[in-house]
Tab-separated table of C-alpha atoms in Angstrom:
chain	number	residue	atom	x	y	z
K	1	UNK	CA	-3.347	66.519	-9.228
K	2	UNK	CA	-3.858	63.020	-10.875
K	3	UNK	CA	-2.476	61.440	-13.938
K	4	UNK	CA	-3.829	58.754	-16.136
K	5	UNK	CA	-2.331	55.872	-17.112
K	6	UNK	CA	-3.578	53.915	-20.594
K	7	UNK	CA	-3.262	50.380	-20.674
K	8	UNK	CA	-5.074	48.906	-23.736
K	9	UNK	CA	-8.011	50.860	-24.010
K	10	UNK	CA	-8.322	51.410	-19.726
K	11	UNK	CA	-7.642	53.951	-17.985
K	12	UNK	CA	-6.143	54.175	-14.477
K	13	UNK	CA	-6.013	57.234	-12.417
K	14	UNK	CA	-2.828	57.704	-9.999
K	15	UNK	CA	-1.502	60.082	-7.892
K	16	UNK	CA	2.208	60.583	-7.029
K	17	UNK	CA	3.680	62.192	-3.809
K	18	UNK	CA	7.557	63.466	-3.633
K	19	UNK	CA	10.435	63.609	-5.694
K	20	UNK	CA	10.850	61.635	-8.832
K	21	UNK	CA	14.887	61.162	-7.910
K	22	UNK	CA	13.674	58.614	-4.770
K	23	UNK	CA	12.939	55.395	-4.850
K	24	UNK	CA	9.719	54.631	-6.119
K	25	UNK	CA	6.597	53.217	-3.970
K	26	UNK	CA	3.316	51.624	-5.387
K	27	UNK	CA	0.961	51.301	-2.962
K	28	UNK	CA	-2.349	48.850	-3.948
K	29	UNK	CA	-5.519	49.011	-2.632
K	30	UNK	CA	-8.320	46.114	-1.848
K	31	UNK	CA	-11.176	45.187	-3.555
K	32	UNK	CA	-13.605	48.064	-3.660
K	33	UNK	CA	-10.814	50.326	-2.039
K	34	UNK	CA	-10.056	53.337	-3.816
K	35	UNK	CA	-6.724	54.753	-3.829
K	36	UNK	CA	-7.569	56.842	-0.556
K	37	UNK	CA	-7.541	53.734	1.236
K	38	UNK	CA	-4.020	55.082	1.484
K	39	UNK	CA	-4.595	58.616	3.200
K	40	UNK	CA	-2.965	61.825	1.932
K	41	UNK	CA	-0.984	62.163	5.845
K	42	UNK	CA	0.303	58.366	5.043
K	43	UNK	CA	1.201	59.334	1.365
K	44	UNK	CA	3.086	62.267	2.771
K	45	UNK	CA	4.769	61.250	5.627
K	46	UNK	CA	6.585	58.478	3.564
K	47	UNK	CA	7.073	60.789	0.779
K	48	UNK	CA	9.012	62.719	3.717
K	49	UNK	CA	11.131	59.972	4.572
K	50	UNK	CA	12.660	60.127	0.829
K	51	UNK	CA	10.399	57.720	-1.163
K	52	UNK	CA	8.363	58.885	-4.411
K	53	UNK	CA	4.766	57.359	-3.846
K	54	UNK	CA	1.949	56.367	-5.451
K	55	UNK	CA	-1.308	55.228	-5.245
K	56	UNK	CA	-4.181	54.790	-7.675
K	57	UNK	CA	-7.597	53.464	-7.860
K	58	UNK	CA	-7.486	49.661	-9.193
K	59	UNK	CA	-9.970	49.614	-12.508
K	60	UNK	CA	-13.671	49.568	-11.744
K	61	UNK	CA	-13.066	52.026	-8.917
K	62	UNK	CA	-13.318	55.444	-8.236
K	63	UNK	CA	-11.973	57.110	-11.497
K	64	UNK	CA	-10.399	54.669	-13.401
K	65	UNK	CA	-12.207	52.755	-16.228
K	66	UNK	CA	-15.501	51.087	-14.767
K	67	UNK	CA	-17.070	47.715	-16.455
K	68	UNK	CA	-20.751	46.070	-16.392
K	69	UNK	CA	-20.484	43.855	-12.752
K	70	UNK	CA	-21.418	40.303	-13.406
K	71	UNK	CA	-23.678	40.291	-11.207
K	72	UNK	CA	-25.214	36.323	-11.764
K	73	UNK	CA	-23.542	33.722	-10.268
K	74	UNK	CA	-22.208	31.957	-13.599
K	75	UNK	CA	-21.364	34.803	-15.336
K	76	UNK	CA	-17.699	35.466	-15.707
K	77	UNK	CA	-15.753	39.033	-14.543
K	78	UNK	CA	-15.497	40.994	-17.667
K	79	UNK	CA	-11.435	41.338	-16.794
K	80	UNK	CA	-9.022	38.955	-14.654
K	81	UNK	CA	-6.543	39.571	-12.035
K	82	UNK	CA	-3.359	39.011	-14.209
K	83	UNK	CA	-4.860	42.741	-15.869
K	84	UNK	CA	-5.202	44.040	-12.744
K	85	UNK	CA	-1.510	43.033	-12.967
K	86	UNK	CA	-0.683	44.475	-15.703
K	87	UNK	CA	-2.176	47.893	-15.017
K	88	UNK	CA	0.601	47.369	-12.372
K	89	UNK	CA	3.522	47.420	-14.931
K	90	UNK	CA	2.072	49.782	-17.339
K	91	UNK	CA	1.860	51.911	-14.140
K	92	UNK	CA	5.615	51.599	-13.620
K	93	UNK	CA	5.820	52.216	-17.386
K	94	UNK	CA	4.073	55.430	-17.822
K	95	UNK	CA	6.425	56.991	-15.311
K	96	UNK	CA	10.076	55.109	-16.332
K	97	UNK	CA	10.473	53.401	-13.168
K	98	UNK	CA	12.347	50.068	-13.375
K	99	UNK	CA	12.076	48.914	-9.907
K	100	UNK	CA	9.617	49.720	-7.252
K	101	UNK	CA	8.466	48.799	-3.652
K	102	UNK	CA	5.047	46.919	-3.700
K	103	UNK	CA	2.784	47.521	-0.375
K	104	UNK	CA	-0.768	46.018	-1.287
K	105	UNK	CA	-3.739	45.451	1.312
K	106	UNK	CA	-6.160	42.319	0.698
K	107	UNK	CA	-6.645	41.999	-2.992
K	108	UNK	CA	-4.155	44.520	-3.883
K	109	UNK	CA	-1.521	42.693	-1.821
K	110	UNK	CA	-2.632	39.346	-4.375
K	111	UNK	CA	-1.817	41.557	-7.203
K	112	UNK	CA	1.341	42.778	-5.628
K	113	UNK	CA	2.528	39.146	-5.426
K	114	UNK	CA	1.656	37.607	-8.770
K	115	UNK	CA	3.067	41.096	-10.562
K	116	UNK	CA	6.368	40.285	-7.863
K	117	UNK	CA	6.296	36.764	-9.042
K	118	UNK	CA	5.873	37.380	-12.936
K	119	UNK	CA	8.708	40.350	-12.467
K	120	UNK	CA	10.690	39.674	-9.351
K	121	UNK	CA	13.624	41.787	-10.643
K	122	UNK	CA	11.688	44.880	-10.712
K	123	UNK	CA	10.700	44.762	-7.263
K	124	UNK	CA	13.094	45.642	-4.147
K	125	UNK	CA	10.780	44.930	-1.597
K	126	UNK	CA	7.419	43.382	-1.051
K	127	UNK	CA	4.629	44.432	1.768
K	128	UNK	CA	1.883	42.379	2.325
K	129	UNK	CA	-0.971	43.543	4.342
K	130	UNK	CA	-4.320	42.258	5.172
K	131	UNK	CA	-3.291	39.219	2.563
K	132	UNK	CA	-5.421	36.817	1.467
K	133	UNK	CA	-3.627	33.328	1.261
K	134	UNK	CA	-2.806	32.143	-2.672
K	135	UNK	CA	0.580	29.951	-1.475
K	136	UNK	CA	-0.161	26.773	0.417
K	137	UNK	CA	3.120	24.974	-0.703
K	138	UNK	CA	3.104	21.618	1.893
K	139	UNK	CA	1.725	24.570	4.392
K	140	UNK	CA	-1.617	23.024	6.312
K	141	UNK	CA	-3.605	26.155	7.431
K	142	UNK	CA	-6.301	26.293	9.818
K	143	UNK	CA	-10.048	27.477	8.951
K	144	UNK	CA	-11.164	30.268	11.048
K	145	UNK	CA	-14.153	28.579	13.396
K	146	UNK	CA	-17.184	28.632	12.399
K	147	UNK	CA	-19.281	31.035	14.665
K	148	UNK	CA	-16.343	34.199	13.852
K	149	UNK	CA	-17.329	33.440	9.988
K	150	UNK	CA	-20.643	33.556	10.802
K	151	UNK	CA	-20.929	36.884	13.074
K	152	UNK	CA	-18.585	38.413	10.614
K	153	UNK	CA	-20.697	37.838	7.402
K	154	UNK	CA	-23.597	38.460	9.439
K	155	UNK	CA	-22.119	42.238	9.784
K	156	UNK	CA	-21.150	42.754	6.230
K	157	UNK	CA	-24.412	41.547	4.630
K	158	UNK	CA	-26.358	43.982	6.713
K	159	UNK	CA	-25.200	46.786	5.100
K	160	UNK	CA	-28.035	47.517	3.066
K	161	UNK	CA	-25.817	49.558	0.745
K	162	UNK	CA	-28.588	52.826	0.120
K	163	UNK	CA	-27.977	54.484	-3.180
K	164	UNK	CA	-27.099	58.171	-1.351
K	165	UNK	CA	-24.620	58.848	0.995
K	166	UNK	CA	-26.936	60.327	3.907
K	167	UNK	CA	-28.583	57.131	4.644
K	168	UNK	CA	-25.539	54.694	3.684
K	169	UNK	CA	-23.441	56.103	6.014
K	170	UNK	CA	-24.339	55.132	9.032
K	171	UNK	CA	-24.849	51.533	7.576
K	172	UNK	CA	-21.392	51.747	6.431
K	173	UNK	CA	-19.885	52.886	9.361
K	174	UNK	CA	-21.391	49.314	11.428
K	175	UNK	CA	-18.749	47.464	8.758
K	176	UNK	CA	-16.249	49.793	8.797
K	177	UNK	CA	-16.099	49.685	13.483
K	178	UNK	CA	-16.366	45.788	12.747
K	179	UNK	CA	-13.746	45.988	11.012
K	180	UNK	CA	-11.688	48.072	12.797
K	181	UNK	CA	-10.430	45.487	15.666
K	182	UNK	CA	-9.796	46.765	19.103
K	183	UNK	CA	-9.542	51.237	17.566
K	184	UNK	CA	-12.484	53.569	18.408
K	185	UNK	CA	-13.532	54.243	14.507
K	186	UNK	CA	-11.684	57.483	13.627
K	187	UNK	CA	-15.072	59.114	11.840
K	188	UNK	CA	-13.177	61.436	9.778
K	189	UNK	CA	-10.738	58.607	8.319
K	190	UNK	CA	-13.891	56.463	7.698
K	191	UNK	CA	-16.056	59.885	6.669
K	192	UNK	CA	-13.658	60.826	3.943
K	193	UNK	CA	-13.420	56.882	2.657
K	194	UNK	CA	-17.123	56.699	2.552
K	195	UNK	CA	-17.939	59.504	0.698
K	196	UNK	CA	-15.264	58.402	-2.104
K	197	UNK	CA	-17.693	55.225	-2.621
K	198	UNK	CA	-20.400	56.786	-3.238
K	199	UNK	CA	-18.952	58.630	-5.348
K	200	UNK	CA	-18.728	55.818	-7.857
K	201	UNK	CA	-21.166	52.907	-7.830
K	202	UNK	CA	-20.794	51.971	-4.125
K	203	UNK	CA	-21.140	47.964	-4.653
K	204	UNK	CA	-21.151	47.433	-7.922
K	205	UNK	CA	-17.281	46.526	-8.104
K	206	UNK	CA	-17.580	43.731	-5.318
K	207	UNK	CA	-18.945	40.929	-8.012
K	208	UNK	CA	-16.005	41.577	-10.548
K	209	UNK	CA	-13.315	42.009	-7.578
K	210	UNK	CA	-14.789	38.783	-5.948
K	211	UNK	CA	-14.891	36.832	-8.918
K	212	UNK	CA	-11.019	37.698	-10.007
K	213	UNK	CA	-9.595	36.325	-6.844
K	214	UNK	CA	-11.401	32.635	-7.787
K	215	UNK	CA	-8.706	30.064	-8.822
K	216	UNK	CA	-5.336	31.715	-8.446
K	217	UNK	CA	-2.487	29.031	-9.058
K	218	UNK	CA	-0.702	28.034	-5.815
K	219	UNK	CA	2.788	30.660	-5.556
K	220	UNK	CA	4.384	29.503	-2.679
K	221	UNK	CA	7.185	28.179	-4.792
K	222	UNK	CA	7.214	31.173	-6.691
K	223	UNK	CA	7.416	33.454	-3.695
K	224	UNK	CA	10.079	30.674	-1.933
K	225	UNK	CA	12.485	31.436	-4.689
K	226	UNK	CA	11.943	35.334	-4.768
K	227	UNK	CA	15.599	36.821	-3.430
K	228	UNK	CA	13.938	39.509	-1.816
K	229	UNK	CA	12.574	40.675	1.426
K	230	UNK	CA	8.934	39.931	1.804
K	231	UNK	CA	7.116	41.812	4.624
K	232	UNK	CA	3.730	40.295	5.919
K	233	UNK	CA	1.642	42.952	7.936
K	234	UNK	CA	-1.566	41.961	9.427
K	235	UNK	CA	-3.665	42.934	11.894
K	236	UNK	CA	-4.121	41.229	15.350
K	237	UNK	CA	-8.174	41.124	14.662
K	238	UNK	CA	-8.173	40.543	11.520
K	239	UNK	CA	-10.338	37.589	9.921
K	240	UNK	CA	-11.700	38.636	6.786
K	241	UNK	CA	-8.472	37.636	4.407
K	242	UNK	CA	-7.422	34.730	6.786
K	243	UNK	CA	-5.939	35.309	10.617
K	244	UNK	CA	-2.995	36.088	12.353
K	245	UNK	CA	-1.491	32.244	12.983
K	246	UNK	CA	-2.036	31.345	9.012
K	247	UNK	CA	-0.028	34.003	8.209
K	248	UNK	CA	2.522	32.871	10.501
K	249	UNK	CA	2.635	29.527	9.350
K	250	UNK	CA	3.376	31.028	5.807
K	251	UNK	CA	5.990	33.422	6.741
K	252	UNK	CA	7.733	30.859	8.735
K	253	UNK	CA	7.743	28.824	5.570
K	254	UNK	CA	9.569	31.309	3.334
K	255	UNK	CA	13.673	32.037	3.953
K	256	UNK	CA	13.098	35.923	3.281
K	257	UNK	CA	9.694	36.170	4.890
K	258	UNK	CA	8.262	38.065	8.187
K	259	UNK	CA	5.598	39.159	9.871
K	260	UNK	CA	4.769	41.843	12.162
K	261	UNK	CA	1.461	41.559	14.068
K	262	UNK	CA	-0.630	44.890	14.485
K	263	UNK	CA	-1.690	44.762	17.501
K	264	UNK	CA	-5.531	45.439	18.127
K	265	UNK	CA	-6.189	46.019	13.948
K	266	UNK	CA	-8.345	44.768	12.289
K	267	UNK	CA	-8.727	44.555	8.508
K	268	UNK	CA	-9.650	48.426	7.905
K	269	UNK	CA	-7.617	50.771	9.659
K	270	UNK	CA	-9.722	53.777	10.516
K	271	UNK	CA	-7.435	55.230	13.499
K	272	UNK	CA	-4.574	57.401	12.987
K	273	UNK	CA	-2.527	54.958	16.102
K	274	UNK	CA	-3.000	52.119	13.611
K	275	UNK	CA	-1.542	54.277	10.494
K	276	UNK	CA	1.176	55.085	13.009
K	277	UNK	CA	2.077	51.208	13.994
K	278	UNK	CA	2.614	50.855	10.056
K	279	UNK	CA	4.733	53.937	9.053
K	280	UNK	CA	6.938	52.479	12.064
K	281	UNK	CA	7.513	49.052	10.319
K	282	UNK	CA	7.822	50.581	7.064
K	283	UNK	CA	10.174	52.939	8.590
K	284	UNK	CA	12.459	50.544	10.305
K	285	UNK	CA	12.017	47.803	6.813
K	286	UNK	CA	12.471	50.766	4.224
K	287	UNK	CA	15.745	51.993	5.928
């Protein structure tokens, strides 16, 4: 069963898992990703280890409050991402917790750090997976080369998103093994994800979520300062958000940072081994 969660006027759908006496996780999904990014087995199995979880789908996806995409080039998101922060803390609100453990992937591990930034004595850990970059500090990072961007976009942009399910599948599924790294796609992970787009507007969330993410302040001094541990997860294959040896450059620059590297992921992680490779570092980190 869900519950919503109001915050001024929008509503937020979330789903718990376990006992309300552990400690609390939030778990935040990327842009476009509804909250079954995080799979029910994944939800459970850390529920199992003694954590009360919870996921829910960011607003403008799957049952939460949708808004009109700005879809033209100069026209502004209807929302910005310091909302999509604070749907984080009236999250944390509506159920009385007063610290939590923040695991976000790609945009949702940007909202995990500004809310971690803006409250760092409500969180106990952070987890950063998939992350896009928003702290450069004196950091220099390197661009991914040119002909990976280009073969990359040149996947995405093919999809040729069709309006029902039967022939957007198969369309989706050429993103979703692209983005999968080294794994065989696991077609009942990516089955079950697909069908939860369509069953809101498919693409229609990508212009606001884009949008959002433009002109985040630098928070690498921010995040230097923050007292506790910060966990960077990213996948060996992985260059949509950035790659593996940016990340490392940033983690190395940080005194409570680190990275794990997992290896043959990419930046979706349709295979049950990858989901595996994570509830082992969260395991070990979460101890």
């Amino acid at each position: 069963m869900g519950r919503y969660v109001e915050n001024l006027g929008v509503r937020i759908w979330t789903q718990s898992f376990g006992s309300r006496a552990d400690k609390a996780i939030l778990l935040i999904s990327g842009a476009m990703a509804p909250a079954i990014f995080w799979n029910s087995n994944f939800c459970e199995r850390l529920a199992d280890l003694g954590h009360f979880v919870l996921r829910f789908d960011s607003r403008d996806i799957g049952d939460s409050t949708h808004f009109p995409p700005a879809r033209d080039a100069d026209a502004d998101p209807p929302y910005t991402i310091d909302e999509m922060v604070d749907d984080v803390r009236s999250i944390l609100a509506d159920y009385d917790l007063n610290t939590v453990v923040l695991i976000g992937h790609s945009l949702g591990s940007t909202v995990a750090q500004l809310f971690a930034v803006k409250y760092p004595e409500r969180v106990e850990k952070l987890f950063l997976m998939s992350s896009p970059i928003i702290a450069t500090g004196n950091n220099t990072y390197a661009e991914t080369d040119s002909e990976t961007l280009a073969a990359m976009w040149q996947v995405l942009m093919s999809n040729k998103m069709y309006p029902d399910y039967k022939r957007g599948k198969d369309e989706f599924f050429k993103v979703w093994r692209y983005l999968n790294g080294s794994f065989e796609l696991d077609t009942d992970l990516a089955d079950e994800y697909t069908k939860r787009l369509y069953e809101t507007e498919v693409i229609e969330p990508a212009y606001n979520h884009t949008k959002i993410q433009v002109g985040i302040d630098d928070t690498w001094t921010e995040l230097s300062e923050l007292e506790i541990p910060i966990h960077f997860i990213y996948g060996e294959k992985d260059q949509l958000a950035s790659n593996v040896g940016n990340i490392q450059i940033l983690a190395n620059s940080l005194p409570n940072a680190h990275l794990t590297v997992l290896k043959g992921a990419g930046h979706m992680y349709f295979h049950r081994r990858i989901w595996q490779q994570i509830l082992s570092v969260l395991t070990e980190a979460l101890a």
